[in-house]
Amino acid sequence: MELWNFSKSDSIDVESMSNSSSVILKEGNATRDGGKEQGHLNLVMYVAYTITFLSSLFGNSVIIYIIRTDNSLKTTTNYLVMNQACVDIFITLSEPVNFLYHSFTGSLWLRGVIGLITCKVYMTSVYSLPDFSVWILAVIAVDRFYAVVLPLRQSPVSQHLKKIMFILWLWSLAWSVPIVIGENFIKVGQSYYCDLYRLVNKWTILNDIHLAVGVLLPFLVIVCLYTAVCYKLWSRKVPGEGANQIEAQRIAKRVTVMMIAEVVLYAFCWFTLFTFFFLNSHHYLQLNGILLFLVMWLPSLFSGLNPYVYLTFSQNFRKACKKILSNCRFPPQDIRKCQVELNMSSLILLTHLILLASLFGNSVLIHIIRADDSLKTTINYLILNQACADLWFTLIGCIGITLQTDQPGYIWFRGNFATITCRSFLSILVIPSLFTSWILVAIAVERFYAVTQPLRRSPLSQHLRKTLVFMWIWSLAGSTNVLVNGMLFKAEPNYYCTVSDKWIIPRSISAIVNVLIPVIIMAVLYTIVCRTLWSREIPGEGTNQNQGQNSATKIARRVSIMMIVIVVLYIVCCFPYDVNLALTSLGFVEVKSNADRFLIMIAITYSSINPYIYLTFNQKFRHAFKKKNNTSTMKATHYHVTPFIYFVYVFTFVLSLVGNSVIIHIIRKDRTMRTITNWLILSQACVDLYLTMINLLHVFVPFHDFKTLTHLWIGGVFGQITCKSFLASVVISPVFTGWILVPIAVERFYAVIRPFKSSPISQHLKKTIMSVYTWSVACSVNVMVNGVVVEINKYHYCGLPSGLTRIDIILSTFNISIILLIIMVLYTVVCHKLWSRGVPIEGITQNQRHVESNKKTAKKVTSMMITVVVLYILCWFPLAVVLILNYHGIVHISLNVYFFVTWLTVAFSGTNPYVYFAFAQTFRQAFKRKFDNFYRKCKIDSVLHCSNVRSERVDLESIERRN
């Protein structure tokens, strides 16, 4: 817990760092400048932290697994112990990270938004996790108190376990709020620091309160409760004692002794640190050297020893642990199954790392070639297209590895579009590999002309676009065999996508033409190029041209070596997969699914390594990359928002993502929820998700002028298209969100006022939604037309150069005014009808109870929609007012005001789904049904997973009946 880990002299002196180029962090009287004694101490600390982390990881993982899988151990106390084990793992992880951060990195941190977020998350974790740990011990003490002192009364902990856990997490996180909002992410020169102790010095009173309320209070509660428990257990016998009562008392004593040992260990390890922190913050004591290390290491020691205390004192835990160890040894075939699952998980993780490497490397390569005019040569344009194909291939390859199973082919879905999507996927999987092989041939031809015939212009440079188009068409044509012969087959209980084995000869011919022939052509061309470069000088060389010719020869050799390495890498990585595909098609070999996955992974590895070879061999690429990296860190006239705004927008986006996704899933999957009003709510939820995403992009993309929506952008035709689309989406989603409330109000009007008449919305639902969307798009036309990408100081910006026009203001005023007018009139009539007298559906055949029930339901739905409308007014009306007043020059918008009123609109989309959950019982019940089904399925899957480790079989029917 780094709030208490370092003395005052350990804090980062910002002023001294700004005046000096080297930062020296002190620990007491010792410095971290490479002293021998300090180096030995760091080594000892590293070994100690490693031992405690591994000990905690193994022990706590065993405790968590035992409690989750053994039904006899699923008690209230054990669930609390499981939560404590989770926290202990995080504590032992955060302590070594803090040590490495301060000792090996010189307290340097990441820069930018990622650095800010990780700094806040890191500080929150080291501040809140110890609080949760001590309060979980207090809750366990309460549960033991009720189990021993009040055995006939149910413990409130067992009644409200989930609520108590949620409250404890909130309580622990609440104390970290000053850390989150404080200025602890600082910049000194070109370096960034995440300094916790600098902030702690400003919160001395708060720390004292925290020490009293967050540490001493729960510890006092623990001492009082266990004193009462011990007095009850060891002072007298339980009334009506028999053989069973004696055994129960013995177990209660053993459990109580175990928890007291936990508390004593906690007091020894954590109170030493707390005491040091209190004395150090009031300048009564200062530790250094080995004593400081010991005090800092004790919390990790507690988390490392904690699970072994449970395993020592609890016989149930020991039996469960022995059972796990015995199951892990026998039988051997189950071990192989577990090993296969582990290898599969590792393979998928590795492929995703390959995807990230390819995404970064090829994106950098594409950006460099597109942005730097000096690199726009024929070969580099070919390399750019190769990078695009590599991105495509790694993405599709990762998806393919994830979808592969033990069956031949890829696991798929069924339905009308299953065959079409299957064939399209197989075709897309083939196209980039074919294009890559032929693009390497084109580069080899270009190198051949550049070296052997330097005075003659290459036909590729004359017809570059035609060549690229032809190669893409050829690649598409090469995939038609797969496209035609792709099929679905069923192997219970799943469907699989694969290629038919009927067309063996066309597949073999395709493999020869698109793999073997390109390799032969490249080998011949590069053999001639190498012979020309290394055997004699380039023709036309003279005495006055020696220096220039030598330089040109070196560059030509370097480029040729680079391309030869690329070709060799292609043969090593992609050739095995293509050969395997050809031999499998001809029936010569039969490769298992794991081997097939490995060959695909090797093939996509080529696409991820490819860009880094270009950056390694090509000096121009490296210079361009450094230049772009330097210009990206240059200070430009961009507005920067505060970290708090980033946090608020991200938090609101997460709320909207979770809430609206649940609303969409419930309405789509639950047939009882497919009403007209709910379909409109589903459309609103989709737009709310889109709106929060657009506003998140609006905040995180740097902007030059927030009043004209001028954001940092990309140039070119693609930049113009995406700019206009972005500006249009900024208008479309708010207009649609407002107007979709009108059909809902009309639907409620007909449901209450005219219950026997069909609503026009229900008759023309799709047309209504399409009309609302069409009107929203029409309102964005003016912004789309005026939006352009402009270049300012070598930066491209997307925005409205002239700002909002009169047409935009008129449309905004018209939309909001008409929407509010219609909604207010309709809901006024509905409310008057509902709250003045009964709903006019009474009749002779309907009793009063049924009428009142319908009336109550109508009132709830109407109240829910009125709340949504009021929330819409509160969130959207301020933005409209501010924009109108700013347009007429009455007020001038500041940056904070602009982002506040913009955030209100995002807050509407984030809180909207929770309003539906709060008011509509049907939504809550549907969510509960879906969650119960999910939990039940996970429970069955977990039992099936455990059966892979045990030898006994699992009866699914008994599991169904048990649930």
mmCIF file of N, CA and C in Angstrom, residues 14 206 254 267 271 525 575 712 792 805 811 890 928:
data_model
loop_
_atom_site.group_PDB
_atom_site.id
_atom_site.type_symbol
_atom_site.label_atom_id
_atom_site.label_comp_id
_atom_site.label_asym_id
_atom_site.label_seq_id
_atom_site.Cartn_x
_atom_site.Cartn_y
_atom_site.Cartn_z
ATOM 1 N N VAL A 14 9.511 17.849 -7.616
ATOM 2 C CA VAL A 14 9.244 18.308 -8.983
ATOM 3 C C VAL A 14 10.138 19.482 -9.358
ATOM 4 N N LEU A 206 -6.947 13.912 6.478
ATOM 5 C CA LEU A 206 -7.730 12.854 5.875
ATOM 6 C C LEU A 206 -7.113 11.489 6.134
ATOM 7 N N ARG A 254 -12.490 -24.651 16.336
ATOM 8 C CA ARG A 254 -11.397 -24.719 15.357
ATOM 9 C C ARG A 254 -11.494 -23.572 14.351
ATOM 10 N N ALA A 267 -2.726 -8.164 12.190
ATOM 11 C CA ALA A 267 -2.257 -7.118 13.094
ATOM 12 C C ALA A 267 -0.740 -7.000 13.054
ATOM 13 N N PHE A 271 -0.397 -3.641 10.930
ATOM 14 C CA PHE A 271 -0.312 -2.586 11.951
ATOM 15 C C PHE A 271 1.084 -2.014 12.068
ATOM 16 N N LEU A 525 14.481 -14.065 -60.552
ATOM 17 C CA LEU A 525 14.747 -12.624 -60.641
ATOM 18 C C LEU A 525 15.771 -12.169 -59.623
ATOM 19 N N PHE A 575 4.833 -21.072 -46.970
ATOM 20 C CA PHE A 575 4.948 -22.233 -47.845
ATOM 21 C C PHE A 575 4.475 -23.518 -47.162
ATOM 22 N N LEU A 712 -8.534 17.155 -34.854
ATOM 23 C CA LEU A 712 -7.374 16.632 -35.560
ATOM 24 C C LEU A 712 -7.805 15.420 -36.387
ATOM 25 N N ILE A 792 -3.768 23.033 -41.276
ATOM 26 C CA ILE A 792 -3.279 24.156 -40.469
ATOM 27 C C ILE A 792 -1.970 23.732 -39.834
ATOM 28 N N THR A 805 -24.305 27.361 -38.912
ATOM 29 C CA THR A 805 -24.998 28.358 -39.721
ATOM 30 C C THR A 805 -26.402 28.613 -39.171
ATOM 31 N N LEU A 811 -32.953 24.539 -37.480
ATOM 32 C CA LEU A 811 -33.324 23.130 -37.400
ATOM 33 C C LEU A 811 -33.279 22.624 -35.956
ATOM 34 N N ILE A 890 -24.666 36.474 -27.508
ATOM 35 C CA ILE A 890 -25.126 36.909 -26.187
ATOM 36 C C ILE A 890 -24.173 36.389 -25.107
ATOM 37 N N LYS A 928 -33.732 -10.881 -15.014
ATOM 38 C CA LYS A 928 -33.485 -11.932 -14.029
ATOM 39 C C LYS A 928 -33.563 -13.303 -14.678
#
